[in-house]
């Protein structure tokens, strides 16, 4: 692991597959959203274990890290499959990033589950 890499955070529900990284972990999915790349499981399955681990550990926060992450990922996809992964528009201000307002999609999903999220609860977390 390089000095720039970090230990990835995995969710409990990922425990069944995280050891072999046979599915794309949420940490990597977050990074994909950050750099605007739609990575298919088919692409993921072409990567080596070291490549998968690197994608989980590599930083993807600053503008330069996001660019480097996306460039490296696209190079790997192209090398493995002969074509690049689909790119997506990046929302510069996603609703979930605003800690002061519960996003409508979250409120709707909570309501579907018979739950309510008070604004104060959202602010606390």
Tab-separated table of N, CA and C in Angstrom:
chain	number	residue	atom	x	y	z
A	1	UNK	N	0.851	-1.179	0.000
A	1	UNK	CA	0.000	0.000	0.000
A	1	UNK	C	0.892	1.236	0.000
A	2	UNK	N	0.639	2.167	-0.882
A	2	UNK	CA	1.448	3.380	-0.968
A	2	UNK	C	1.105	4.330	0.176
A	3	UNK	N	1.926	5.369	0.314
A	3	UNK	CA	1.670	6.360	1.363
A	3	UNK	C	0.339	7.057	1.136
A	4	UNK	N	-0.089	7.131	-0.127
A	4	UNK	CA	-1.346	7.795	-0.441
A	4	UNK	C	-2.557	6.895	-0.210
A	5	UNK	N	-2.340	5.588	-0.134
A	5	UNK	CA	-3.451	4.653	0.021
A	5	UNK	C	-3.955	4.662	1.450
A	6	UNK	N	-5.157	4.154	1.612
A	6	UNK	CA	-5.748	4.073	2.944
A	6	UNK	C	-6.430	2.722	3.094
A	7	UNK	N	-6.640	2.340	4.317
A	7	UNK	CA	-7.376	1.107	4.574
A	7	UNK	C	-8.840	1.365	4.218
A	8	UNK	N	-9.403	0.578	3.303
A	8	UNK	CA	-10.792	0.828	2.904
A	8	UNK	C	-11.784	0.501	4.012
A	9	UNK	N	-12.913	1.174	3.969
A	9	UNK	CA	-14.008	0.909	4.896
A	9	UNK	C	-15.000	-0.001	4.196
A	10	UNK	N	-15.329	-1.112	4.842
A	10	UNK	CA	-16.316	-2.031	4.281
A	10	UNK	C	-17.514	-2.096	5.213
A	11	UNK	N	-18.687	-2.263	4.634
A	11	UNK	CA	-19.909	-2.391	5.402
A	11	UNK	C	-20.106	-3.842	5.815
A	12	UNK	N	-20.846	-4.034	6.891
A	12	UNK	CA	-21.091	-5.384	7.398
A	12	UNK	C	-21.718	-6.285	6.336
A	13	UNK	N	-22.643	-5.751	5.534
A	13	UNK	CA	-23.301	-6.578	4.523
A	13	UNK	C	-22.334	-7.030	3.422
A	14	UNK	N	-21.151	-6.427	3.351
A	14	UNK	CA	-20.164	-6.813	2.353
A	14	UNK	C	-19.263	-7.954	2.826
A	15	UNK	N	-19.426	-8.384	4.062
A	15	UNK	CA	-18.532	-9.374	4.663
A	15	UNK	C	-18.432	-10.667	3.862
A	16	UNK	N	-19.520	-11.083	3.239
A	16	UNK	CA	-19.516	-12.347	2.504
A	16	UNK	C	-18.625	-12.331	1.268
A	17	UNK	N	-18.376	-11.176	0.704
A	17	UNK	CA	-17.607	-11.143	-0.540
A	17	UNK	C	-16.363	-10.269	-0.501
A	18	UNK	N	-16.131	-9.578	0.602
A	18	UNK	CA	-15.048	-8.601	0.624
A	18	UNK	C	-13.664	-9.258	0.639
A	19	UNK	N	-13.522	-10.430	1.212
A	19	UNK	CA	-12.206	-11.075	1.263
A	19	UNK	C	-11.659	-11.330	-0.140
A	20	UNK	N	-12.509	-11.763	-1.036
A	20	UNK	CA	-12.083	-12.045	-2.411
A	20	UNK	C	-12.381	-10.882	-3.355
A	21	UNK	N	-13.076	-9.870	-2.860
A	21	UNK	CA	-13.480	-8.720	-3.671
A	21	UNK	C	-14.151	-9.170	-4.970
A	22	UNK	N	-15.063	-10.136	-4.848
A	22	UNK	CA	-15.750	-10.638	-6.040
A	22	UNK	C	-16.879	-9.718	-6.485
A	23	UNK	N	-17.307	-8.818	-5.620
A	23	UNK	CA	-18.288	-7.790	-5.973
A	23	UNK	C	-17.634	-6.420	-5.756
A	24	UNK	N	-18.203	-5.405	-6.353
A	24	UNK	CA	-17.642	-4.057	-6.221
A	24	UNK	C	-18.060	-3.483	-4.867
A	25	UNK	N	-17.101	-3.226	-3.969
A	25	UNK	CA	-17.447	-2.689	-2.647
A	25	UNK	C	-18.004	-1.266	-2.726
A	26	UNK	N	-18.761	-0.894	-1.715
A	26	UNK	CA	-19.363	0.440	-1.672
A	26	UNK	C	-18.300	1.540	-1.713
A	27	UNK	N	-17.144	1.303	-1.094
A	27	UNK	CA	-16.066	2.294	-1.135
A	27	UNK	C	-15.669	2.587	-2.579
A	28	UNK	N	-15.556	1.540	-3.388
A	28	UNK	CA	-15.203	1.722	-4.796
A	28	UNK	C	-16.362	2.382	-5.533
A	29	UNK	N	-17.591	1.986	-5.217
A	29	UNK	CA	-18.759	2.602	-5.867
A	29	UNK	C	-18.808	4.110	-5.583
A	30	UNK	N	-18.478	4.488	-4.361
A	30	UNK	CA	-18.420	5.911	-4.015
A	30	UNK	C	-17.371	6.616	-4.888
A	31	UNK	N	-16.207	5.976	-5.028
A	31	UNK	CA	-15.153	6.563	-5.856
A	31	UNK	C	-15.584	6.662	-7.317
A	32	UNK	N	-16.307	5.647	-7.793
A	32	UNK	CA	-16.813	5.682	-9.170
A	32	UNK	C	-17.759	6.862	-9.365
A	33	UNK	N	-18.633	7.083	-8.385
A	33	UNK	CA	-19.535	8.238	-8.450
A	33	UNK	C	-18.737	9.542	-8.474
A	34	UNK	N	-17.667	9.582	-7.680
A	34	UNK	CA	-16.847	10.794	-7.603
A	34	UNK	C	-16.164	11.122	-8.922
A	35	UNK	N	-15.741	10.084	-9.651
A	35	UNK	CA	-15.038	10.347	-10.915
A	35	UNK	C	-15.922	10.144	-12.142
A	36	UNK	N	-17.194	9.806	-11.930
A	36	UNK	CA	-18.141	9.736	-13.041
A	36	UNK	C	-17.932	8.574	-13.988
A	37	UNK	N	-17.633	7.411	-13.432
A	37	UNK	CA	-17.426	6.227	-14.267
A	37	UNK	C	-18.420	5.146	-13.884
A	38	UNK	N	-19.044	4.568	-14.885
A	38	UNK	CA	-19.985	3.450	-14.706
A	38	UNK	C	-19.197	2.166	-14.941
A	39	UNK	N	-18.808	1.512	-13.869
A	39	UNK	CA	-18.042	0.277	-13.966
A	39	UNK	C	-18.984	-0.906	-13.840
A	40	UNK	N	-18.977	-1.755	-14.831
A	40	UNK	CA	-19.819	-2.948	-14.800
A	40	UNK	C	-19.105	-4.048	-14.021
A	41	UNK	N	-19.889	-4.955	-13.457
A	41	UNK	CA	-19.304	-6.097	-12.760
A	41	UNK	C	-18.419	-6.893	-13.721
A	42	UNK	N	-18.811	-6.934	-14.969
A	42	UNK	CA	-18.011	-7.605	-16.006
A	42	UNK	C	-16.603	-6.996	-16.076
A	43	UNK	N	-16.515	-5.667	-16.001
A	43	UNK	CA	-15.207	-5.004	-15.992
A	43	UNK	C	-14.440	-5.395	-14.733
A	44	UNK	N	-15.116	-5.292	-13.599
A	44	UNK	CA	-14.510	-5.598	-12.303
A	44	UNK	C	-13.908	-6.997	-12.307
A	45	UNK	N	-14.624	-7.938	-12.881
A	45	UNK	CA	-14.169	-9.329	-12.892
A	45	UNK	C	-12.925	-9.548	-13.744
A	46	UNK	N	-12.601	-8.609	-14.621
A	46	UNK	CA	-11.379	-8.704	-15.426
A	46	UNK	C	-10.146	-8.244	-14.648
A	47	UNK	N	-10.339	-7.510	-13.565
A	47	UNK	CA	-9.212	-6.980	-12.810
A	47	UNK	C	-8.562	-8.060	-11.955
A	48	UNK	N	-7.260	-7.894	-11.722
A	48	UNK	CA	-6.525	-8.790	-10.828
A	48	UNK	C	-6.890	-8.451	-9.383
A	49	UNK	N	-6.616	-9.359	-8.449
A	49	UNK	CA	-6.855	-9.036	-7.037
A	49	UNK	C	-6.106	-7.771	-6.598
A	50	UNK	N	-4.884	-7.586	-7.090
A	50	UNK	CA	-4.116	-6.388	-6.723
A	50	UNK	C	-4.765	-5.117	-7.266
A	51	UNK	N	-5.298	-5.174	-8.473
A	51	UNK	CA	-5.986	-4.011	-9.036
A	51	UNK	C	-7.243	-3.692	-8.233
A	52	UNK	N	-8.008	-4.715	-7.886
A	52	UNK	CA	-9.226	-4.505	-7.090
A	52	UNK	C	-8.884	-3.874	-5.748
A	53	UNK	N	-7.839	-4.391	-5.110
A	53	UNK	CA	-7.421	-3.850	-3.816
A	53	UNK	C	-6.970	-2.402	-3.966
A	54	UNK	N	-6.239	-2.117	-5.029
A	54	UNK	CA	-5.773	-0.743	-5.263
A	54	UNK	C	-6.946	0.211	-5.449
A	55	UNK	N	-7.982	-0.229	-6.158
A	55	UNK	CA	-9.159	0.631	-6.354
A	55	UNK	C	-9.888	0.877	-5.039
A	56	UNK	N	-9.864	-0.096	-4.143
A	56	UNK	CA	-10.508	0.074	-2.838
A	56	UNK	C	-9.688	0.977	-1.921
A	57	UNK	N	-8.372	0.952	-2.068
A	57	UNK	CA	-7.489	1.685	-1.161
A	57	UNK	C	-7.083	3.072	-1.653
A	58	UNK	N	-7.147	3.302	-2.945
A	58	UNK	CA	-6.639	4.562	-3.497
A	58	UNK	C	-7.504	5.749	-3.103
A	59	UNK	N	-6.860	6.868	-2.785
A	59	UNK	CA	-7.623	8.069	-2.436
A	59	UNK	C	-8.372	8.618	-3.646
A	60	UNK	N	-9.519	9.206	-3.374
A	60	UNK	CA	-10.346	9.772	-4.444
A	60	UNK	C	-11.165	10.921	-3.854
A	61	UNK	N	-10.458	11.884	-3.243
A	61	UNK	CA	-11.121	13.007	-2.585
A	61	UNK	C	-10.865	14.333	-3.292
A	62	UNK	N	-9.594	14.680	-3.444
A	62	UNK	CA	-9.259	15.963	-4.074
A	62	UNK	C	-9.474	15.866	-5.582
A	63	UNK	N	-9.507	17.003	-6.240
A	63	UNK	CA	-9.707	17.022	-7.698
A	63	UNK	C	-8.624	16.222	-8.417
A	64	UNK	N	-7.383	16.356	-7.971
A	64	UNK	CA	-6.294	15.621	-8.633
A	64	UNK	C	-6.402	14.120	-8.374
A	65	UNK	N	-6.822	13.729	-7.175
A	65	UNK	CA	-7.009	12.303	-6.870
A	65	UNK	C	-8.149	11.706	-7.689
A	66	UNK	N	-9.232	12.458	-7.826
A	66	UNK	CA	-10.384	11.991	-8.608
A	66	UNK	C	-9.968	11.781	-10.063
A	67	UNK	N	-9.231	12.735	-10.608
A	67	UNK	CA	-8.763	12.620	-11.994
A	67	UNK	C	-7.833	11.422	-12.154
A	68	UNK	N	-6.881	11.277	-11.243
A	68	UNK	CA	-5.929	10.163	-11.318
A	68	UNK	C	-6.641	8.821	-11.183
A	69	UNK	N	-7.601	8.740	-10.271
A	69	UNK	CA	-8.362	7.504	-10.059
A	69	UNK	C	-9.111	7.134	-11.338
A	70	UNK	N	-9.812	8.095	-11.909
A	70	UNK	CA	-10.573	7.852	-13.131
A	70	UNK	C	-9.684	7.478	-14.307
A	71	UNK	N	-8.559	8.165	-14.452
A	71	UNK	CA	-7.636	7.864	-15.553
A	71	UNK	C	-7.074	6.451	-15.432
A	72	UNK	N	-6.665	6.091	-14.227
A	72	UNK	CA	-6.107	4.747	-14.015
A	72	UNK	C	-7.172	3.688	-14.260
A	73	UNK	N	-8.360	3.916	-13.741
A	73	UNK	CA	-9.450	2.957	-13.923
A	73	UNK	C	-9.773	2.772	-15.405
A	74	UNK	N	-9.892	3.860	-16.137
A	74	UNK	CA	-10.197	3.764	-17.567
A	74	UNK	C	-9.076	3.044	-18.323
A	75	UNK	N	-7.838	3.291	-17.951
A	75	UNK	CA	-6.711	2.604	-18.598
A	75	UNK	C	-6.800	1.101	-18.358
A	76	UNK	N	-7.142	0.706	-17.139
A	76	UNK	CA	-7.263	-0.720	-16.823
A	76	UNK	C	-8.427	-1.357	-17.573
A	77	UNK	N	-9.561	-0.677	-17.607
A	77	UNK	CA	-10.731	-1.219	-18.313
A	77	UNK	C	-10.403	-1.381	-19.796
A	78	UNK	N	-9.797	-0.370	-20.380
A	78	UNK	CA	-9.451	-0.424	-21.803
A	78	UNK	C	-8.444	-1.542	-22.079
A	79	UNK	N	-7.456	-1.684	-21.211
A	79	UNK	CA	-6.454	-2.738	-21.392
A	79	UNK	C	-7.082	-4.130	-21.305
A	80	UNK	N	-8.061	-4.286	-20.429
A	80	UNK	CA	-8.676	-5.600	-20.218
A	80	UNK	C	-9.764	-5.927	-21.232
A	81	UNK	N	-10.500	-4.912	-21.678
A	81	UNK	CA	-11.689	-5.180	-22.503
A	81	UNK	C	-11.613	-4.609	-23.914
A	82	UNK	N	-10.662	-3.724	-24.165
A	82	UNK	CA	-10.551	-3.115	-25.481
A	82	UNK	C	-11.382	-1.860	-25.665
A	83	UNK	N	-12.183	-1.508	-24.679
A	83	UNK	CA	-12.958	-0.264	-24.746
A	83	UNK	C	-13.067	0.332	-23.348
A	84	UNK	N	-13.326	1.625	-23.289
A	84	UNK	CA	-13.411	2.297	-21.990
A	84	UNK	C	-14.788	2.103	-21.362
A	85	UNK	N	-14.841	2.326	-20.076
A	85	UNK	CA	-16.113	2.274	-19.349
A	85	UNK	C	-16.913	3.533	-19.665
A	86	UNK	N	-18.214	3.432	-19.535
A	86	UNK	CA	-19.103	4.571	-19.775
A	86	UNK	C	-18.835	5.657	-18.731
A	87	UNK	N	-18.875	6.901	-19.179
A	87	UNK	CA	-18.727	8.013	-18.240
A	87	UNK	C	-20.097	8.613	-17.945
A	88	UNK	N	-20.219	9.153	-16.755
A	88	UNK	CA	-21.466	9.744	-16.282
A	88	UNK	C	-21.216	11.182	-15.854
A	89	UNK	N	-22.250	11.981	-15.905
A	89	UNK	CA	-22.148	13.354	-15.406
A	89	UNK	C	-21.940	13.315	-13.896
A	90	UNK	N	-21.111	14.204	-13.417
A	90	UNK	CA	-20.840	14.293	-11.983
A	90	UNK	C	-21.616	15.475	-11.426
A	91	UNK	N	-22.464	15.210	-10.441
A	91	UNK	CA	-23.225	16.267	-9.788
A	91	UNK	C	-22.278	17.010	-8.846
A	92	UNK	N	-22.006	18.292	-9.089
A	92	UNK	CA	-21.064	19.017	-8.240
A	92	UNK	C	-21.585	19.252	-6.819
A	93	UNK	N	-22.897	19.182	-6.648
A	93	UNK	CA	-23.490	19.373	-5.326
A	93	UNK	C	-24.593	18.342	-5.103
A	94	UNK	N	-24.207	17.074	-4.872
A	94	UNK	CA	-25.240	16.050	-4.668
A	94	UNK	C	-26.067	16.350	-3.416
A	95	UNK	N	-27.330	15.999	-3.467
A	95	UNK	CA	-28.259	16.311	-2.373
A	95	UNK	C	-27.790	15.732	-1.044
A	96	UNK	N	-27.213	14.537	-1.075
A	96	UNK	CA	-26.809	13.887	0.174
A	96	UNK	C	-25.654	14.609	0.858
A	97	UNK	N	-24.931	15.462	0.122
A	97	UNK	CA	-23.807	16.177	0.699
A	97	UNK	C	-24.247	17.349	1.580
A	98	UNK	N	-25.479	17.814	1.385
A	98	UNK	CA	-26.017	18.907	2.191
A	98	UNK	C	-26.541	18.329	3.501
A	99	UNK	N	-25.787	18.519	4.564
A	99	UNK	CA	-26.167	17.975	5.861
A	99	UNK	C	-27.317	18.700	6.528
A	100	UNK	N	-27.786	19.796	5.941
A	100	UNK	CA	-28.860	20.577	6.544
A	100	UNK	C	-30.252	20.187	6.068
A	101	UNK	N	-30.339	19.441	4.974
A	101	UNK	CA	-31.634	19.095	4.388
A	101	UNK	C	-31.655	17.610	4.043
A	102	UNK	N	-32.699	16.922	4.479
A	102	UNK	CA	-32.854	15.511	4.133
A	102	UNK	C	-33.248	15.438	2.656
A	103	UNK	N	-32.471	14.727	1.831
A	103	UNK	CA	-32.816	14.630	0.406
A	103	UNK	C	-34.188	13.991	0.195
A	104	UNK	N	-34.905	14.486	-0.793
A	104	UNK	CA	-36.252	13.973	-1.093
A	104	UNK	C	-36.251	12.468	-1.324
A	105	UNK	N	-35.252	11.971	-2.026
A	105	UNK	CA	-35.198	10.535	-2.312
A	105	UNK	C	-35.062	9.726	-1.020
A	106	UNK	N	-34.345	10.256	-0.046
A	106	UNK	CA	-34.190	9.574	1.247
A	106	UNK	C	-35.506	9.608	2.012
A	107	UNK	N	-36.160	10.763	2.013
A	107	UNK	CA	-37.467	10.875	2.676
A	107	UNK	C	-38.480	9.915	2.057
A	108	UNK	N	-38.496	9.828	0.733
A	108	UNK	CA	-39.439	8.948	0.041
A	108	UNK	C	-39.166	7.486	0.374
A	109	UNK	N	-37.903	7.094	0.394
A	109	UNK	CA	-37.557	5.702	0.708
A	109	UNK	C	-37.905	5.387	2.156
A	110	UNK	N	-37.644	6.306	3.055
A	110	UNK	CA	-37.997	6.103	4.460
A	110	UNK	C	-39.505	5.934	4.602
A	111	UNK	N	-40.261	6.766	3.902
A	111	UNK	CA	-41.721	6.671	3.945
A	111	UNK	C	-42.190	5.320	3.406
A	112	UNK	N	-41.576	4.848	2.336
A	112	UNK	CA	-41.905	3.524	1.786
A	112	UNK	C	-41.701	2.418	2.816
A	113	UNK	N	-40.753	2.628	3.700
A	113	UNK	CA	-40.438	1.638	4.740
A	113	UNK	C	-41.200	1.899	6.036
A	114	UNK	N	-42.101	2.879	6.014
A	114	UNK	CA	-42.878	3.205	7.205
A	114	UNK	C	-42.093	3.973	8.248
A	115	UNK	N	-41.077	4.682	7.814
A	115	UNK	CA	-40.227	5.443	8.726
A	115	UNK	C	-40.313	6.927	8.406
A	116	UNK	N	-39.922	7.729	9.370
A	116	UNK	CA	-39.856	9.172	9.168
A	116	UNK	C	-38.497	9.651	9.663
A	117	UNK	N	-37.912	10.565	8.943
A	117	UNK	CA	-36.631	11.140	9.345
A	117	UNK	C	-36.862	12.610	9.641
A	118	UNK	N	-36.687	12.961	10.896
A	118	UNK	CA	-36.833	14.357	11.300
A	118	UNK	C	-35.572	15.122	10.898
A	119	UNK	N	-35.722	16.387	10.551
A	119	UNK	CA	-34.539	17.181	10.183
A	119	UNK	C	-33.445	17.137	11.251
A	120	UNK	N	-33.841	17.140	12.517
A	120	UNK	CA	-32.849	17.100	13.590
A	120	UNK	C	-32.056	15.795	13.564
A	121	UNK	N	-32.723	14.679	13.249
A	121	UNK	CA	-32.013	13.399	13.140
A	121	UNK	C	-30.962	13.462	12.035
A	122	UNK	N	-31.310	14.065	10.929
A	122	UNK	CA	-30.390	14.174	9.801
A	122	UNK	C	-29.179	15.029	10.181
A	123	UNK	N	-29.432	16.104	10.910
A	123	UNK	CA	-28.344	16.990	11.331
A	123	UNK	C	-27.380	16.295	12.284
A	124	UNK	N	-27.899	15.372	13.091
A	124	UNK	CA	-27.078	14.690	14.094
A	124	UNK	C	-26.148	13.660	13.482
A	125	UNK	N	-26.452	13.222	12.279
A	125	UNK	CA	-25.636	12.157	11.685
A	125	UNK	C	-25.005	12.680	10.458
